[in-house]
Tab-separated table of C-alpha atoms in Angstrom:
chain	number	residue	atom	x	y	z
A	173	MET	CA	98.669	170.081	127.765
A	174	LYS	CA	96.504	167.429	129.330
A	175	LYS	CA	94.436	167.211	126.192
A	176	LEU	CA	97.657	166.788	124.090
A	177	LEU	CA	98.900	164.010	126.385
A	178	THR	CA	95.590	162.248	126.015
A	179	VAL	CA	95.742	162.385	122.213
A	180	LEU	CA	99.321	161.228	122.170
A	181	LEU	CA	98.457	158.286	124.470
A	182	ALA	CA	95.595	157.277	122.114
A	183	VAL	CA	97.859	157.360	119.079
A	184	VAL	CA	100.367	155.166	120.876
A	185	MET	CA	97.748	152.659	121.801
A	186	VAL	CA	96.444	152.515	118.220
A	187	PHE	CA	99.967	151.777	116.899
A	188	ALA	CA	100.533	149.167	119.599
A	189	LEU	CA	97.299	147.397	118.834
A	190	ALA	CA	98.092	147.459	115.082
A	191	ALA	CA	101.506	145.965	115.811
A	192	CYS	CA	100.018	143.231	117.921
A	193	GLY	CA	97.454	142.481	115.230
A	194	GLY	CA	100.168	142.252	112.596
A	195	GLU	CA	102.261	139.979	114.706
A	196	ASN	CA	99.304	137.691	115.366
A	197	GLU	CA	98.529	137.483	111.706
A	198	ALA	CA	102.083	136.626	110.791
A	199	THR	CA	102.629	134.040	113.506
A	200	GLY	CA	99.296	132.277	113.410
A	201	GLY	CA	96.514	133.077	115.800
A	202	ASN	CA	95.652	129.392	116.455
A	203	GLY	CA	98.985	128.358	117.867
A	204	LYS	CA	102.321	126.872	116.783
A	205	VAL	CA	103.562	123.703	115.048
A	206	GLY	CA	107.158	122.429	115.469
A	207	ALA	CA	108.704	120.371	112.621
A	208	LEU	CA	111.837	118.244	112.879
A	209	TYR	CA	113.721	117.845	109.522
A	210	ILE	CA	116.555	115.471	108.646
A	211	GLY	CA	117.675	117.772	105.780
A	212	ASN	CA	117.217	121.357	104.745
A	213	VAL	CA	114.148	122.953	103.203
A	214	ASN	CA	115.788	123.595	99.891
A	215	ASP	CA	117.178	120.050	99.348
A	216	GLY	CA	115.035	119.477	96.289
A	217	GLY	CA	113.792	116.303	97.888
A	218	PHE	CA	112.063	114.863	100.939
A	219	THR	CA	112.552	117.717	103.379
A	220	GLN	CA	111.514	120.301	100.846
A	221	SER	CA	108.306	118.282	100.087
A	222	MET	CA	107.452	118.083	103.838
A	223	ASN	CA	108.184	121.715	104.461
A	224	GLU	CA	106.051	122.909	101.545
A	225	ALA	CA	103.186	120.777	102.720
A	226	LEU	CA	103.518	122.015	106.325
A	227	GLN	CA	103.801	125.693	105.165
A	228	SER	CA	100.515	125.336	103.218
A	229	ALA	CA	98.702	123.461	105.964
A	230	THR	CA	99.744	125.825	108.807
A	231	GLU	CA	98.785	128.875	106.768
A	232	ALA	CA	95.402	127.299	105.969
A	233	ASN	CA	94.774	126.787	109.685
A	234	ASP	CA	96.212	130.075	110.914
A	235	LEU	CA	99.151	128.330	112.709
A	236	GLU	CA	102.760	129.343	112.974
A	237	LEU	CA	105.403	126.882	111.745
A	238	LEU	CA	108.682	126.540	113.567
A	239	ILE	CA	111.341	124.277	112.093
A	240	LYS	CA	114.582	122.486	113.026
A	241	GLU	CA	116.648	121.576	109.970
A	242	ASN	CA	119.475	119.033	109.584
A	243	LEU	CA	118.617	117.114	112.791
A	244	GLY	CA	120.259	113.749	112.700
A	245	GLU	CA	118.518	110.559	113.754
A	246	ASN	CA	121.295	109.053	115.848
A	247	ASP	CA	121.348	111.597	118.790
A	248	ALA	CA	118.283	110.957	120.936
A	249	GLN	CA	119.180	113.789	123.275
A	250	ALA	CA	119.439	116.367	120.421
A	251	ILE	CA	116.012	115.163	119.188
A	252	ARG	CA	114.581	115.396	122.676
A	253	ASP	CA	116.052	118.867	123.228
A	254	ALA	CA	114.585	120.084	119.861
A	255	VAL	CA	111.092	118.833	120.810
A	256	THR	CA	111.088	120.298	124.274
A	257	ASN	CA	112.390	123.557	122.958
A	258	PHE	CA	109.453	123.673	120.577
A	259	ILE	CA	107.104	122.993	123.384
A	260	ASP	CA	108.741	125.693	125.527
A	261	GLN	CA	108.078	128.091	122.641
A	262	GLY	CA	104.348	127.290	122.700
A	263	CYS	CA	104.058	124.546	120.082
A	264	THR	CA	101.122	122.242	120.722
A	265	ILE	CA	101.702	120.070	117.624
A	266	ILE	CA	105.104	118.343	116.947
A	267	VAL	CA	105.728	116.747	113.573
A	268	GLY	CA	108.728	114.371	113.252
A	269	CYS	CA	109.589	114.096	109.522
A	270	SER	CA	111.907	111.078	109.641
A	271	PHE	CA	111.761	107.465	110.775
A	272	GLY	CA	114.530	107.887	113.357
A	273	TYR	CA	112.684	110.488	115.416
A	274	GLY	CA	109.994	107.955	116.386
A	275	GLU	CA	111.547	106.499	119.512
A	276	VAL	CA	111.938	109.894	121.186
A	277	LEU	CA	108.384	111.049	120.120
A	278	ASN	CA	106.958	107.817	121.529
A	279	GLU	CA	108.821	108.350	124.829
A	280	LEU	CA	107.614	111.926	125.224
A	281	ALA	CA	104.040	111.253	124.089
A	282	ASN	CA	103.624	108.454	126.532
A	283	SER	CA	105.545	110.080	129.477
A	284	GLY	CA	102.454	111.722	130.953
A	285	ASP	CA	104.118	115.102	130.890
A	286	TYR	CA	102.891	116.115	127.418
A	287	ASP	CA	99.364	114.792	127.206
A	288	ASP	CA	98.251	118.133	125.787
A	289	ILE	CA	100.753	117.961	122.925
A	290	THR	CA	99.878	116.220	119.640
A	291	PHE	CA	102.730	114.207	118.103
A	292	LEU	CA	102.693	113.285	114.412
A	293	HIS	CA	105.419	110.881	113.074
A	294	PHE	CA	106.257	110.081	109.500
A	295	SER	CA	106.833	106.342	108.723
A	296	GLY	CA	106.034	104.688	112.057
A	297	PRO	CA	106.100	102.442	113.879
A	298	TYR	CA	104.914	104.283	117.066
A	299	GLN	CA	101.334	105.249	117.858
A	300	ASN	CA	98.953	105.467	120.722
A	301	GLU	CA	95.251	106.024	121.323
A	302	THR	CA	95.411	109.704	122.423
A	303	ASN	CA	98.223	111.961	121.134
A	304	LEU	CA	100.676	110.097	118.912
A	305	GLU	CA	99.805	109.260	115.296
A	306	ASN	CA	102.106	107.835	112.656
A	307	PHE	CA	101.373	108.509	108.977
A	308	PHE	CA	102.606	107.144	105.732
A	309	GLY	CA	101.287	106.095	102.371
A	310	SER	CA	101.275	103.421	99.658
A	311	MET	CA	104.254	104.728	97.736
A	312	GLU	CA	104.583	101.277	96.167
A	313	GLU	CA	101.837	102.415	93.762
A	314	ALA	CA	103.834	105.243	92.258
A	315	ARG	CA	107.032	103.311	92.438
A	316	TYR	CA	105.404	100.562	90.351
A	317	LEU	CA	104.293	103.047	87.695
A	318	SER	CA	107.741	104.641	87.562
A	319	GLY	CA	109.258	101.203	87.077
A	320	MET	CA	106.999	100.755	84.013
A	321	ALA	CA	108.237	103.993	82.606
A	322	ALA	CA	111.940	103.185	83.338
A	323	ALA	CA	111.745	99.815	81.611
A	324	SER	CA	110.110	101.441	78.556
A	325	VAL	CA	113.120	103.656	77.873
A	326	SER	CA	115.877	101.140	78.699
A	327	GLU	CA	117.974	99.708	75.861
A	328	THR	CA	120.419	97.663	78.023
A	329	GLY	CA	117.694	96.074	80.117
A	330	VAL	CA	119.557	97.081	83.242
A	331	LEU	CA	118.122	99.709	85.636
A	332	GLY	CA	119.977	101.273	88.526
A	333	TYR	CA	118.690	102.112	91.999
A	334	VAL	CA	120.509	104.297	94.546
A	335	ALA	CA	119.010	103.225	97.891
A	336	ALA	CA	119.469	104.587	101.412
A	337	PHE	CA	119.342	101.549	103.635
A	338	PRO	CA	118.269	97.852	103.390
A	339	TYR	CA	115.255	98.685	105.440
A	340	THR	CA	111.611	97.719	104.821
A	341	GLU	CA	110.365	101.149	103.520
A	342	VAL	CA	113.212	101.209	101.012
A	343	GLN	CA	112.806	97.591	100.002
A	344	ILE	CA	109.103	98.045	99.393
A	345	GLY	CA	109.946	100.748	96.944
A	346	ILE	CA	112.657	98.664	95.184
A	347	ASN	CA	110.368	95.702	94.883
A	348	ALA	CA	107.453	97.730	93.534
A	349	PHE	CA	109.659	99.444	91.023
A	350	THR	CA	111.035	96.120	89.875
A	351	LEU	CA	107.579	94.532	89.473
A	352	GLY	CA	106.471	97.554	87.433
A	353	ALA	CA	109.527	97.286	85.215
A	354	GLN	CA	108.892	93.478	84.813
A	355	ALA	CA	105.321	94.262	83.670
A	356	ILE	CA	107.001	95.929	80.601
A	357	ASN	CA	110.095	93.709	80.240
A	358	PRO	CA	109.972	90.409	82.166
A	359	ASP	CA	113.721	90.015	81.718
A	360	ILE	CA	114.698	93.370	83.148
A	361	GLU	CA	117.498	93.542	85.751
A	362	VAL	CA	117.565	96.091	88.598
A	363	LYS	CA	120.920	96.766	90.278
A	364	VAL	CA	120.733	98.346	93.704
A	365	ILE	CA	123.414	100.087	95.673
A	366	TYR	CA	122.740	100.720	99.327
A	367	ILE	CA	124.577	103.874	100.326
A	368	ASN	CA	123.653	103.715	104.056
A	369	THR	CA	122.572	107.318	104.461
A	370	TRP	CA	119.317	109.054	103.819
A	371	GLY	CA	120.966	112.149	102.449
A	372	ASP	CA	124.522	112.807	101.315
A	373	ALA	CA	124.825	114.305	97.830
A	374	GLU	CA	128.408	113.231	97.293
A	375	ILE	CA	127.751	109.623	98.267
A	376	GLU	CA	124.505	109.511	96.263
A	377	ARG	CA	126.421	110.772	93.175
A	378	THR	CA	129.129	108.129	93.669
A	379	GLY	CA	126.462	105.423	93.821
A	380	ALA	CA	124.858	106.709	90.686
A	381	GLU	CA	128.153	106.794	88.831
A	382	GLN	CA	128.867	103.174	89.925
A	383	LEU	CA	125.519	102.055	88.513
A	384	ILE	CA	126.151	103.854	85.214
A	385	ALA	CA	129.507	102.125	84.941
A	386	ALA	CA	127.646	98.772	85.543
A	387	ASP	CA	125.663	99.288	82.309
A	388	CYS	CA	122.501	100.822	83.893
A	389	ASP	CA	120.897	103.149	81.418
A	390	VAL	CA	118.026	104.356	83.688
A	391	LEU	CA	118.395	105.413	87.307
A	392	THR	CA	116.115	105.946	90.151
A	393	TYR	CA	116.770	106.563	93.862
A	394	HIS	CA	115.487	106.519	97.406
A	395	ALA	CA	117.674	109.251	99.020
A	396	ASP	CA	117.112	112.846	99.756
A	397	SER	CA	119.048	114.956	97.246
A	398	THR	CA	118.798	115.298	93.448
A	399	ALA	CA	122.406	114.104	92.987
A	400	THR	CA	121.315	110.964	91.152
A	401	GLN	CA	119.335	112.969	88.643
A	402	LEU	CA	122.240	115.222	88.027
A	403	ALA	CA	124.769	112.320	87.576
A	404	ALA	CA	122.369	110.632	85.136
A	405	SER	CA	121.754	113.719	82.967
A	406	GLU	CA	125.499	114.479	82.786
A	407	ALA	CA	126.104	110.891	81.564
A	408	GLY	CA	123.206	110.961	79.123
A	409	VAL	CA	121.240	108.432	81.125
A	410	TYR	CA	117.509	108.546	81.781
A	411	THR	CA	116.309	109.078	85.418
A	412	THR	CA	113.310	109.554	87.590
A	413	GLY	CA	112.939	112.094	90.385
A	414	TRP	CA	111.809	111.339	93.896
A	415	ASN	CA	109.804	112.940	96.721
A	416	VAL	CA	108.783	116.021	94.775
A	417	ALA	CA	107.963	116.743	91.074
A	418	ASN	CA	111.513	118.046	90.587
A	419	ASN	CA	113.014	117.699	87.129
A	420	VAL	CA	116.633	118.776	87.266
A	421	ALA	CA	117.646	116.313	84.479
A	422	GLY	CA	116.020	118.031	81.503
A	423	ASP	CA	115.227	115.749	78.632
A	424	TYR	CA	116.550	112.748	80.567
A	425	TYR	CA	113.869	113.034	83.220
A	426	ILE	CA	110.996	110.508	82.789
A	427	THR	CA	108.798	110.983	85.767
A	428	ALA	CA	108.829	111.062	89.646
A	429	PRO	CA	106.978	109.294	92.425
A	430	TYR	CA	106.181	111.970	94.980
A	431	TRP	CA	104.295	112.945	98.138
A	432	ASP	CA	101.500	115.443	98.441
A	433	ILE	CA	100.948	115.494	102.226
A	434	GLU	CA	99.353	118.911	102.554
A	435	GLY	CA	95.824	117.459	102.708
A	436	TYR	CA	96.734	115.145	105.563
A	437	PHE	CA	98.352	117.903	107.529
A	438	SER	CA	95.624	120.400	106.953
A	439	SER	CA	92.757	118.080	107.918
A	440	THR	CA	94.716	116.715	110.975
A	441	PHE	CA	95.492	120.226	112.208
A	442	GLU	CA	91.817	121.116	111.833
A	443	LYS	CA	90.841	118.112	113.981
A	444	VAL	CA	93.385	119.062	116.601
A	445	LEU	CA	92.099	122.633	116.774
A	446	ASN	CA	88.508	121.434	116.991
A	447	GLY	CA	89.289	118.915	119.708
A	448	GLU	CA	88.391	116.052	117.422
A	449	PHE	CA	91.824	114.455	116.928
A	450	ALA	CA	92.269	110.752	117.811
A	451	PRO	CA	94.827	108.373	116.257
A	452	SER	CA	92.990	105.554	114.408
A	453	GLY	CA	95.037	102.689	115.877
A	454	ASN	CA	95.234	100.901	112.537
A	455	GLN	CA	98.356	98.746	111.846
A	456	PRO	CA	101.055	99.387	110.835
A	457	PHE	CA	100.052	103.068	110.506
A	458	SER	CA	97.396	105.312	112.029
A	459	TYR	CA	96.949	107.042	108.635
A	460	TYR	CA	97.973	105.362	105.329
A	461	GLY	CA	97.428	107.511	102.250
A	462	SER	CA	97.234	106.412	98.700
A	463	MET	CA	96.837	107.534	95.063
A	464	ALA	CA	93.124	107.403	95.613
A	465	ASP	CA	93.189	110.100	98.286
A	466	GLY	CA	95.938	112.126	96.664
A	467	MET	CA	98.851	111.655	99.077
A	468	ILE	CA	100.731	109.424	96.585
A	469	CYS	CA	101.442	110.982	93.218
A	470	LEU	CA	103.221	110.357	89.914
A	471	ASP	CA	104.576	113.332	87.932
A	472	GLU	CA	103.849	113.751	84.260
A	473	LEU	CA	105.670	111.377	81.915
A	474	GLY	CA	108.644	112.573	79.935
A	475	SER	CA	108.546	112.487	76.167
A	476	ALA	CA	110.980	109.611	76.023
A	477	VAL	CA	108.224	107.252	77.321
A	478	PRO	CA	106.520	105.600	74.333
A	479	GLU	CA	102.861	106.560	73.828
A	480	ASP	CA	101.586	103.025	74.123
A	481	VAL	CA	103.378	102.565	77.492
A	482	ALA	CA	102.218	105.983	78.676
A	483	GLN	CA	98.664	104.848	78.004
A	484	GLN	CA	99.291	101.554	79.844
A	485	ILE	CA	100.730	103.443	82.833
A	486	ASN	CA	97.703	105.806	82.898
A	487	ASP	CA	95.361	102.762	82.760
A	488	VAL	CA	97.034	101.058	85.673
A	489	LYS	CA	97.107	104.349	87.628
A	490	GLU	CA	93.322	104.674	87.121
A	491	GLN	CA	92.877	101.048	88.289
A	492	MET	CA	94.957	101.788	91.432
A	493	GLU	CA	92.799	104.957	92.214
A	494	ASN	CA	89.647	102.741	91.757
A	495	GLY	CA	90.955	100.007	94.086
A	496	GLU	CA	91.207	97.572	91.222
A	497	PHE	CA	95.002	97.048	91.154
A	498	GLU	CA	97.321	95.978	93.900
A	499	VAL	CA	101.054	95.932	93.493
A	500	PHE	CA	101.814	93.046	95.762
A	501	SER	CA	99.360	90.486	94.352
A	502	GLY	CA	99.780	87.060	92.789
A	503	GLU	CA	102.884	84.878	92.946
A	504	ILE	CA	105.977	86.944	93.814
A	505	ARG	CA	109.325	85.456	94.936
A	506	TYR	CA	112.321	86.972	96.639
A	507	SER	CA	115.667	86.798	94.848
A	508	ASP	CA	116.608	83.832	96.993
A	509	GLY	CA	113.676	81.908	95.719
A	510	THR	CA	111.518	82.128	98.894
A	511	LEU	CA	107.871	83.043	98.529
A	512	LEU	CA	106.709	86.592	99.222
A	513	CYS	CA	103.194	86.352	97.866
A	514	GLU	CA	101.441	83.286	96.583
A	515	GLU	CA	99.106	82.867	93.635
A	516	GLY	CA	95.673	84.254	94.488
A	517	GLN	CA	96.967	86.228	97.458
A	518	THR	CA	97.171	90.043	97.926
A	519	LEU	CA	99.341	91.227	100.685
A	520	THR	CA	97.792	93.397	103.357
A	521	ASP	CA	99.405	96.611	104.472
A	522	GLU	CA	100.788	94.787	107.529
A	523	GLU	CA	102.205	92.040	105.404
A	524	ILE	CA	103.768	94.573	103.015
A	525	TRP	CA	105.504	96.163	105.982
A	526	GLN	CA	107.124	92.811	106.780
A	527	ILE	CA	109.063	92.759	103.502
A	528	ASN	CA	112.726	92.367	104.319
A	529	LYS	CA	114.460	91.322	101.068
A	530	GLU	CA	114.534	92.103	97.355
A	531	VAL	CA	112.414	90.301	94.758
A	532	GLU	CA	113.596	88.258	91.804
A	533	GLY	CA	115.302	90.381	89.211
A	534	VAL	CA	117.234	92.532	91.786
A	535	THR	CA	120.861	92.263	92.642
A	536	ALA	CA	121.936	94.406	95.647
A	537	THR	CA	125.251	95.570	96.969
A	538	SER	CA	126.216	97.928	99.768
A	539	ASN	CA	128.802	100.684	99.743
């Protein structure tokens, strides 16, 4: 009987150890990462791109990913509660995947209570020298190239842009898109509708339909869902995607500027795990990716883009990757006539992030 009990005990211990090993493999033996998302992970846009990158990076570093979806930017206490809940669950890395989370992350990172937690924030402006890094990238590069593609397929010479807010990040994209379009057609017009939300498919669709009614025959957008693409394709209007390479418009899809942030996350997590992480302290961002390092991407061009323009786009893209082409360079004026960039000047990253209006060729309204 004693021998039988010993055997049974050994069997139970084997199964217990196997279960523990399986749990450790599934959850990540190196710890946990908590991610705050403004949308849901299947939105076909920004949140999906961030989640896919974080899934890959956490798996590569044997980390478990915990997520909080549909977290608004306007409730500081809800953001704070989500972060502290992650920390209570054992997360040592917190990733805030929207601009509006920055103030709370900055508060917690500098409170002295969470010095052992690494905070990563998308789009700034907060950073410190120890445990808070902001990261972004030169999306103006891909926006410029998509503007070239848009102008090449337009017959009316009027492009439409569904935009979230009249905020610097969005205006940088609008201006870069417009400059790219003007490189193909100097007389191009870009009509912008600010919808005053990052992500609301119904409002995005309404904005897209208003632009189509205003004679725009190519649409692009800076908002989180694919509603603009769907509205364009249903109306027989060309469109770009945004945030991910996500053609939902069929033959009316021409390309998409999109993020590939997995490399940044993976290398940053590795540094944190090795005790080598330190924010760079650069302005306006600790880390600023580009087409050269692979964070900023342009999807394949649709068949509607003429071959000669496609070659021109690829040539400019190659120049960007080699550091030979800057979007905001030479004389550029705002739509009110004031100077943004003078002849012989190239804007620095810090100067680009002081943009606060639209360039010549843009007319903007707000819903």
